[in-house]
Short mmCIF file of N, CA and C in Angstrom, two decimals:
data_model
loop_
_atom_site.label_atom_id
_atom_site.label_comp_id
_atom_site.label_asym_id
_atom_site.label_seq_id
_atom_site.Cartn_x
_atom_site.Cartn_y
_atom_site.Cartn_z
N UNK A 1 -57.42 -18.45 15.75
CA UNK A 1 -57.54 -18.75 17.17
C UNK A 1 -58.88 -19.39 17.44
N UNK A 2 -58.93 -20.28 18.49
CA UNK A 2 -60.16 -20.87 18.88
C UNK A 2 -60.50 -20.51 20.29
N UNK A 3 -61.61 -19.91 20.55
CA UNK A 3 -62.07 -19.61 21.87
C UNK A 3 -63.22 -20.64 22.22
N UNK A 4 -62.99 -21.49 23.25
CA UNK A 4 -64.12 -22.41 23.53
C UNK A 4 -65.38 -21.65 23.87
N UNK A 5 -66.53 -22.05 23.29
CA UNK A 5 -67.74 -21.38 23.60
C UNK A 5 -68.89 -22.31 23.36
N UNK A 6 -69.99 -21.91 23.89
CA UNK A 6 -71.24 -22.56 23.59
C UNK A 6 -71.82 -22.00 22.33
N UNK A 7 -72.30 -22.86 21.44
CA UNK A 7 -72.80 -22.34 20.21
C UNK A 7 -73.76 -21.18 20.35
N UNK A 8 -74.53 -21.19 21.43
CA UNK A 8 -75.53 -20.09 21.69
C UNK A 8 -74.87 -18.75 21.93
N UNK A 9 -73.58 -18.76 22.31
CA UNK A 9 -72.92 -17.49 22.60
C UNK A 9 -72.30 -16.83 21.38
N UNK A 10 -72.20 -17.52 20.26
CA UNK A 10 -71.63 -17.00 19.08
C UNK A 10 -72.53 -15.97 18.42
N UNK A 11 -71.98 -14.88 17.96
CA UNK A 11 -72.79 -13.86 17.26
C UNK A 11 -71.99 -13.30 16.12
N UNK A 12 -72.62 -12.60 15.24
CA UNK A 12 -72.02 -12.04 14.04
C UNK A 12 -72.07 -10.59 13.96
N UNK A 13 -73.06 -9.97 14.64
CA UNK A 13 -73.28 -8.54 14.60
C UNK A 13 -72.34 -7.80 15.56
N UNK A 14 -71.33 -7.17 15.10
CA UNK A 14 -70.34 -6.48 15.98
C UNK A 14 -70.66 -5.00 16.16
N UNK A 15 -71.88 -4.61 15.86
CA UNK A 15 -72.21 -3.14 15.90
C UNK A 15 -72.00 -2.55 17.26
N UNK A 16 -72.14 -3.38 18.30
CA UNK A 16 -71.94 -2.87 19.69
C UNK A 16 -70.48 -2.44 19.85
N UNK A 17 -69.59 -2.90 19.06
CA UNK A 17 -68.15 -2.55 19.11
C UNK A 17 -67.73 -1.69 17.94
N UNK A 18 -68.76 -1.19 17.19
CA UNK A 18 -68.44 -0.52 15.92
C UNK A 18 -67.46 0.67 16.09
N UNK A 19 -67.64 1.48 17.13
CA UNK A 19 -66.82 2.66 17.35
C UNK A 19 -65.36 2.25 17.57
N UNK A 20 -65.17 1.24 18.42
CA UNK A 20 -63.85 0.76 18.71
C UNK A 20 -63.22 0.13 17.44
N UNK A 21 -63.95 -0.63 16.74
CA UNK A 21 -63.42 -1.29 15.61
C UNK A 21 -63.05 -0.25 14.46
N UNK A 22 -63.87 0.80 14.32
CA UNK A 22 -63.56 1.86 13.31
C UNK A 22 -62.28 2.56 13.68
N UNK A 23 -62.13 2.88 14.94
CA UNK A 23 -60.90 3.51 15.34
C UNK A 23 -59.69 2.64 15.09
N UNK A 24 -59.76 1.42 15.45
CA UNK A 24 -58.71 0.43 15.21
C UNK A 24 -58.37 0.31 13.80
N UNK A 25 -59.36 0.14 12.89
CA UNK A 25 -59.16 0.03 11.47
C UNK A 25 -58.47 1.25 10.89
N UNK A 26 -58.95 2.48 11.37
CA UNK A 26 -58.38 3.70 10.88
C UNK A 26 -56.87 3.77 11.25
N UNK A 27 -56.53 3.33 12.48
CA UNK A 27 -55.16 3.35 12.92
C UNK A 27 -54.32 2.43 12.09
N UNK A 28 -54.87 1.23 11.83
CA UNK A 28 -54.17 0.21 10.94
C UNK A 28 -53.93 0.82 9.55
N UNK A 29 -54.94 1.43 8.99
CA UNK A 29 -54.85 2.00 7.66
C UNK A 29 -53.81 3.13 7.58
N UNK A 30 -53.80 3.93 8.63
CA UNK A 30 -52.83 5.07 8.66
C UNK A 30 -51.38 4.66 8.87
N UNK A 31 -51.20 3.46 9.36
CA UNK A 31 -49.89 2.90 9.72
C UNK A 31 -49.65 1.54 9.09
N UNK A 32 -50.14 1.28 7.95
CA UNK A 32 -50.15 -0.07 7.32
C UNK A 32 -48.74 -0.63 7.20
N UNK A 33 -47.79 0.20 6.72
CA UNK A 33 -46.39 -0.32 6.63
C UNK A 33 -45.88 -0.78 7.98
N UNK A 34 -46.02 -0.07 9.00
CA UNK A 34 -45.55 -0.39 10.31
C UNK A 34 -46.21 -1.70 10.82
N UNK A 35 -47.45 -1.84 10.69
CA UNK A 35 -48.18 -3.01 11.16
C UNK A 35 -47.82 -4.23 10.39
N UNK A 36 -47.53 -4.01 9.03
CA UNK A 36 -47.15 -5.09 8.16
C UNK A 36 -45.76 -5.63 8.55
N UNK A 37 -44.87 -4.79 9.01
CA UNK A 37 -43.51 -5.19 9.43
C UNK A 37 -43.56 -5.97 10.78
N UNK A 38 -44.60 -5.64 11.57
CA UNK A 38 -44.65 -6.23 12.93
C UNK A 38 -45.85 -7.12 13.11
N UNK A 39 -46.30 -7.71 12.09
CA UNK A 39 -47.59 -8.44 12.00
C UNK A 39 -47.73 -9.46 13.15
N UNK A 40 -46.68 -10.09 13.60
CA UNK A 40 -46.85 -11.14 14.55
C UNK A 40 -46.35 -10.73 15.96
N UNK A 41 -46.02 -9.44 16.15
CA UNK A 41 -45.39 -9.07 17.41
C UNK A 41 -46.21 -7.95 18.13
N UNK A 42 -47.34 -7.61 17.68
CA UNK A 42 -48.09 -6.56 18.38
C UNK A 42 -49.58 -6.66 18.19
N UNK A 43 -50.29 -6.02 19.12
CA UNK A 43 -51.72 -5.91 19.08
C UNK A 43 -52.06 -4.38 19.14
N UNK A 44 -53.17 -4.02 18.58
CA UNK A 44 -53.72 -2.71 18.78
C UNK A 44 -54.84 -2.79 19.78
N UNK A 45 -54.70 -2.01 20.86
CA UNK A 45 -55.62 -2.07 21.97
C UNK A 45 -56.51 -0.80 21.89
N UNK A 46 -57.80 -0.97 21.89
CA UNK A 46 -58.78 0.12 21.86
C UNK A 46 -59.80 -0.10 22.94
N UNK A 47 -59.88 0.83 23.94
CA UNK A 47 -60.77 0.63 25.08
C UNK A 47 -61.68 1.81 25.27
N UNK A 48 -62.89 1.50 25.74
CA UNK A 48 -63.90 2.47 26.14
C UNK A 48 -63.99 2.42 27.63
N UNK A 49 -63.89 3.62 28.27
CA UNK A 49 -63.95 3.71 29.73
C UNK A 49 -65.39 4.05 30.21
N UNK A 50 -65.57 3.93 31.47
CA UNK A 50 -66.89 4.22 32.07
C UNK A 50 -67.24 5.69 31.91
N UNK A 51 -66.23 6.59 31.71
CA UNK A 51 -66.50 7.98 31.49
C UNK A 51 -66.77 8.31 30.03
N UNK A 52 -66.77 7.24 29.20
CA UNK A 52 -67.09 7.44 27.79
C UNK A 52 -65.92 7.84 26.93
N UNK A 53 -64.77 7.78 27.45
CA UNK A 53 -63.53 8.13 26.67
C UNK A 53 -62.92 6.84 26.01
N UNK A 54 -62.28 7.00 24.88
CA UNK A 54 -61.64 5.87 24.16
C UNK A 54 -60.19 6.14 24.23
N UNK A 55 -59.41 5.11 24.57
CA UNK A 55 -57.99 5.12 24.64
C UNK A 55 -57.46 4.07 23.67
N UNK A 56 -56.34 4.39 23.00
CA UNK A 56 -55.70 3.41 22.11
C UNK A 56 -54.23 3.33 22.44
N UNK A 57 -53.65 2.17 22.14
CA UNK A 57 -52.25 1.97 22.25
C UNK A 57 -51.86 0.74 21.49
N UNK A 58 -50.59 0.69 21.14
CA UNK A 58 -50.03 -0.55 20.53
C UNK A 58 -49.29 -1.30 21.58
N UNK A 59 -49.57 -2.57 21.69
CA UNK A 59 -48.97 -3.40 22.63
C UNK A 59 -47.90 -4.24 21.93
N UNK A 60 -46.63 -4.05 22.24
CA UNK A 60 -45.52 -4.80 21.66
C UNK A 60 -45.27 -5.98 22.56
N UNK A 61 -45.34 -7.18 22.03
CA UNK A 61 -45.14 -8.38 22.85
C UNK A 61 -43.83 -8.43 23.51
N UNK A 62 -42.76 -7.91 22.87
CA UNK A 62 -41.47 -7.98 23.50
C UNK A 62 -41.20 -6.87 24.54
N UNK A 63 -42.16 -5.99 24.67
CA UNK A 63 -42.00 -4.89 25.67
C UNK A 63 -43.19 -4.83 26.62
N UNK A 64 -43.96 -5.85 26.67
CA UNK A 64 -45.20 -5.77 27.45
C UNK A 64 -45.00 -5.64 28.96
N UNK A 65 -43.84 -6.05 29.41
CA UNK A 65 -43.58 -5.91 30.89
C UNK A 65 -43.28 -4.47 31.26
N UNK A 66 -42.89 -3.63 30.29
CA UNK A 66 -42.73 -2.23 30.57
C UNK A 66 -44.10 -1.56 30.73
N UNK A 67 -44.17 -0.48 31.43
CA UNK A 67 -45.39 0.26 31.53
C UNK A 67 -45.74 0.93 30.20
N UNK A 68 -46.98 0.75 29.74
CA UNK A 68 -47.43 1.31 28.52
C UNK A 68 -47.95 2.70 28.80
N UNK A 69 -47.72 3.68 27.95
CA UNK A 69 -48.17 5.02 28.17
C UNK A 69 -49.66 5.20 28.41
N UNK A 70 -50.46 4.28 27.89
CA UNK A 70 -51.87 4.38 28.07
C UNK A 70 -52.25 4.23 29.57
N UNK A 71 -51.47 3.47 30.32
CA UNK A 71 -51.77 3.27 31.75
C UNK A 71 -51.52 4.54 32.53
N UNK A 72 -50.46 5.23 32.20
CA UNK A 72 -50.15 6.50 32.78
C UNK A 72 -51.24 7.58 32.41
N UNK A 73 -51.54 7.61 31.15
CA UNK A 73 -52.65 8.53 30.69
C UNK A 73 -53.93 8.37 31.38
N UNK A 74 -54.40 7.13 31.46
CA UNK A 74 -55.65 6.86 32.09
C UNK A 74 -55.64 7.24 33.63
N UNK A 75 -54.46 6.93 34.23
CA UNK A 75 -54.30 7.26 35.65
C UNK A 75 -54.32 8.80 35.85
N UNK A 76 -53.57 9.53 35.03
CA UNK A 76 -53.54 10.96 35.12
C UNK A 76 -54.93 11.53 34.90
N UNK A 77 -55.71 10.95 34.02
CA UNK A 77 -57.06 11.47 33.74
C UNK A 77 -58.13 11.02 34.72
N UNK A 78 -57.69 10.19 35.74
CA UNK A 78 -58.58 9.58 36.69
C UNK A 78 -59.75 8.90 35.87
N UNK A 79 -59.36 8.13 34.89
CA UNK A 79 -60.31 7.45 34.05
C UNK A 79 -59.83 6.04 33.78
N UNK A 80 -59.88 5.23 34.83
CA UNK A 80 -59.17 3.92 34.80
C UNK A 80 -60.17 2.69 34.67
N UNK A 81 -61.42 2.97 34.70
CA UNK A 81 -62.40 1.85 34.59
C UNK A 81 -62.78 1.59 33.14
N UNK A 82 -62.40 0.43 32.62
CA UNK A 82 -62.70 0.05 31.25
C UNK A 82 -63.98 -0.75 31.20
N UNK A 83 -64.87 -0.29 30.28
CA UNK A 83 -66.14 -0.98 30.09
C UNK A 83 -66.04 -2.13 29.11
N UNK A 84 -65.43 -1.80 27.96
CA UNK A 84 -65.20 -2.81 26.96
C UNK A 84 -63.94 -2.46 26.12
N UNK A 85 -63.40 -3.48 25.46
CA UNK A 85 -62.21 -3.24 24.68
C UNK A 85 -62.05 -4.29 23.58
N UNK A 86 -61.18 -3.97 22.64
CA UNK A 86 -60.75 -4.92 21.63
C UNK A 86 -59.22 -4.94 21.59
N UNK A 87 -58.68 -6.02 21.24
CA UNK A 87 -57.25 -6.15 20.94
C UNK A 87 -57.22 -6.75 19.51
N UNK A 88 -56.85 -5.91 18.61
CA UNK A 88 -56.81 -6.32 17.21
C UNK A 88 -55.46 -6.75 16.78
N UNK A 89 -55.43 -7.80 15.92
CA UNK A 89 -54.20 -8.26 15.33
C UNK A 89 -54.08 -7.66 13.94
N UNK A 90 -52.87 -7.36 13.55
CA UNK A 90 -52.64 -6.92 12.18
C UNK A 90 -53.07 -7.94 11.13
N UNK A 91 -53.10 -9.22 11.55
CA UNK A 91 -53.47 -10.29 10.68
C UNK A 91 -55.01 -10.42 10.60
N UNK A 92 -55.70 -9.66 11.42
CA UNK A 92 -57.14 -9.77 11.45
C UNK A 92 -57.64 -10.51 12.78
N UNK A 93 -58.77 -10.21 13.12
CA UNK A 93 -59.32 -10.91 14.32
C UNK A 93 -59.07 -10.17 15.64
N UNK A 94 -59.79 -10.61 16.67
CA UNK A 94 -59.74 -9.96 18.00
C UNK A 94 -59.37 -11.06 18.96
N UNK A 95 -58.45 -10.75 19.83
CA UNK A 95 -57.89 -11.78 20.69
C UNK A 95 -57.72 -11.18 22.13
N UNK A 96 -57.19 -12.03 23.00
CA UNK A 96 -56.80 -11.54 24.36
C UNK A 96 -55.65 -10.60 24.16
N UNK A 97 -55.51 -9.65 25.05
CA UNK A 97 -54.26 -8.90 25.17
C UNK A 97 -53.25 -9.84 25.79
N UNK A 98 -51.95 -9.48 25.73
CA UNK A 98 -50.96 -10.29 26.41
C UNK A 98 -51.24 -10.32 27.92
N UNK A 99 -50.98 -11.45 28.56
CA UNK A 99 -51.30 -11.61 29.98
C UNK A 99 -50.77 -10.54 30.80
N UNK A 100 -49.47 -10.17 30.71
CA UNK A 100 -48.90 -9.08 31.51
C UNK A 100 -49.64 -7.78 31.38
N UNK A 101 -50.11 -7.48 30.17
CA UNK A 101 -50.82 -6.25 29.98
C UNK A 101 -52.21 -6.31 30.64
N UNK A 102 -52.92 -7.46 30.54
CA UNK A 102 -54.19 -7.62 31.24
C UNK A 102 -53.99 -7.49 32.74
N UNK A 103 -52.92 -8.06 33.21
CA UNK A 103 -52.64 -7.95 34.69
C UNK A 103 -52.49 -6.46 35.09
N UNK A 104 -51.82 -5.65 34.21
CA UNK A 104 -51.63 -4.26 34.54
C UNK A 104 -52.96 -3.50 34.48
N UNK A 105 -53.86 -3.92 33.64
CA UNK A 105 -55.19 -3.31 33.63
C UNK A 105 -55.91 -3.56 34.96
N UNK A 106 -55.77 -4.74 35.46
CA UNK A 106 -56.44 -5.07 36.74
C UNK A 106 -55.78 -4.26 37.87
N UNK A 107 -54.44 -4.15 37.86
CA UNK A 107 -53.74 -3.37 38.86
C UNK A 107 -54.11 -1.91 38.77
N UNK A 108 -54.37 -1.40 37.59
CA UNK A 108 -54.76 0.01 37.43
C UNK A 108 -56.10 0.25 38.06
N UNK A 109 -57.04 -0.72 37.90
CA UNK A 109 -58.37 -0.58 38.50
C UNK A 109 -58.93 -2.01 38.60
N UNK A 110 -59.15 -2.53 39.85
CA UNK A 110 -59.72 -3.89 39.97
C UNK A 110 -61.07 -4.05 39.30
N UNK A 111 -61.80 -2.95 39.09
CA UNK A 111 -63.06 -3.04 38.39
C UNK A 111 -62.92 -3.48 36.92
N UNK A 112 -61.69 -3.40 36.40
CA UNK A 112 -61.44 -3.81 35.04
C UNK A 112 -61.61 -5.31 34.86
N UNK A 113 -61.72 -6.08 35.94
CA UNK A 113 -62.05 -7.51 35.86
C UNK A 113 -63.37 -7.69 35.18
N UNK A 114 -64.25 -6.65 35.18
CA UNK A 114 -65.56 -6.68 34.53
C UNK A 114 -65.51 -6.21 33.10
N UNK A 115 -64.40 -5.69 32.62
CA UNK A 115 -64.26 -5.23 31.25
C UNK A 115 -64.58 -6.31 30.32
N UNK A 116 -65.40 -6.02 29.34
CA UNK A 116 -65.84 -6.98 28.36
C UNK A 116 -64.96 -6.82 27.06
N UNK A 117 -64.59 -7.97 26.49
CA UNK A 117 -63.74 -7.93 25.29
C UNK A 117 -64.43 -8.72 24.15
N UNK A 118 -64.19 -8.31 22.94
CA UNK A 118 -64.65 -9.04 21.76
C UNK A 118 -63.53 -10.00 21.36
N UNK A 119 -63.97 -11.24 21.10
CA UNK A 119 -63.00 -12.28 20.66
C UNK A 119 -63.47 -12.97 19.40
N UNK A 120 -62.56 -13.36 18.56
CA UNK A 120 -62.88 -14.04 17.33
C UNK A 120 -62.86 -15.55 17.62
N UNK A 121 -63.85 -16.28 17.17
CA UNK A 121 -63.86 -17.72 17.30
C UNK A 121 -63.73 -18.28 15.86
N UNK A 122 -63.72 -19.59 15.76
CA UNK A 122 -63.68 -20.23 14.44
C UNK A 122 -64.95 -20.05 13.67
N UNK A 123 -66.02 -19.63 14.31
CA UNK A 123 -67.33 -19.51 13.55
C UNK A 123 -68.08 -18.24 13.89
N UNK A 124 -67.41 -17.18 14.35
CA UNK A 124 -68.10 -15.94 14.68
C UNK A 124 -67.31 -15.20 15.81
N UNK A 125 -68.10 -14.56 16.64
CA UNK A 125 -67.49 -13.79 17.72
C UNK A 125 -68.21 -14.13 19.05
N UNK A 126 -67.48 -13.90 20.12
CA UNK A 126 -68.00 -14.06 21.46
C UNK A 126 -67.52 -12.91 22.31
N UNK A 127 -68.20 -12.63 23.39
CA UNK A 127 -67.83 -11.64 24.37
C UNK A 127 -67.36 -12.38 25.62
N UNK A 128 -66.34 -11.86 26.25
CA UNK A 128 -65.83 -12.43 27.52
C UNK A 128 -65.44 -11.28 28.45
N UNK A 129 -65.62 -11.49 29.71
CA UNK A 129 -65.12 -10.48 30.69
C UNK A 129 -63.72 -10.85 31.07
N UNK A 130 -62.94 -9.90 31.41
CA UNK A 130 -61.57 -10.14 31.74
C UNK A 130 -61.43 -11.12 32.89
N UNK A 131 -62.31 -11.05 33.88
CA UNK A 131 -62.29 -12.00 35.04
C UNK A 131 -62.51 -13.47 34.57
N UNK A 132 -63.21 -13.67 33.47
CA UNK A 132 -63.47 -14.99 32.97
C UNK A 132 -62.27 -15.76 32.30
N UNK A 133 -61.31 -14.95 31.94
CA UNK A 133 -60.12 -15.54 31.27
C UNK A 133 -58.83 -15.43 32.10
N UNK A 134 -58.91 -14.76 33.26
CA UNK A 134 -57.73 -14.63 34.13
C UNK A 134 -57.65 -15.79 35.10
N UNK A 135 -56.51 -16.19 35.58
CA UNK A 135 -56.39 -17.24 36.60
C UNK A 135 -57.10 -16.83 37.86
N UNK A 136 -57.38 -17.78 38.76
CA UNK A 136 -58.17 -17.52 39.96
C UNK A 136 -57.72 -16.40 40.84
N UNK A 137 -56.41 -16.15 41.11
CA UNK A 137 -56.12 -15.08 42.03
C UNK A 137 -56.63 -13.71 41.54
N UNK A 138 -56.89 -13.53 40.27
CA UNK A 138 -57.33 -12.25 39.75
C UNK A 138 -58.86 -12.17 39.74
N UNK A 139 -59.53 -13.29 39.53
CA UNK A 139 -60.99 -13.24 39.34
C UNK A 139 -61.69 -13.36 40.65
#
């Protein structure tokens, strides 16, 4: 995937996301067969909230319009503001979550427009806020 960016925005040190990446990699490793069968149809979402909690879920592209259990769990815990997140592909790399899921994150808490995500570019990594990639009505 290619994320347009200014060369000065590209970085290689992902230590700021190390906790989220480790959790994601552990989940992939524990469920390798499942992710291998669904390699092109899902993302693993790992988010850090403003309360310091980490939530994970698998986002199935064919079921993204349904409510994901993570949304209910965050709402029940009154812990809906995401500080940063990653959406990992089984093929490797960090990408946007599916649009419908990002829309639900904003509906869950409008402050999630400020949530920062790690993205893979053709020559490193960049950070983007959710508001920077959503269409105008959301940002």
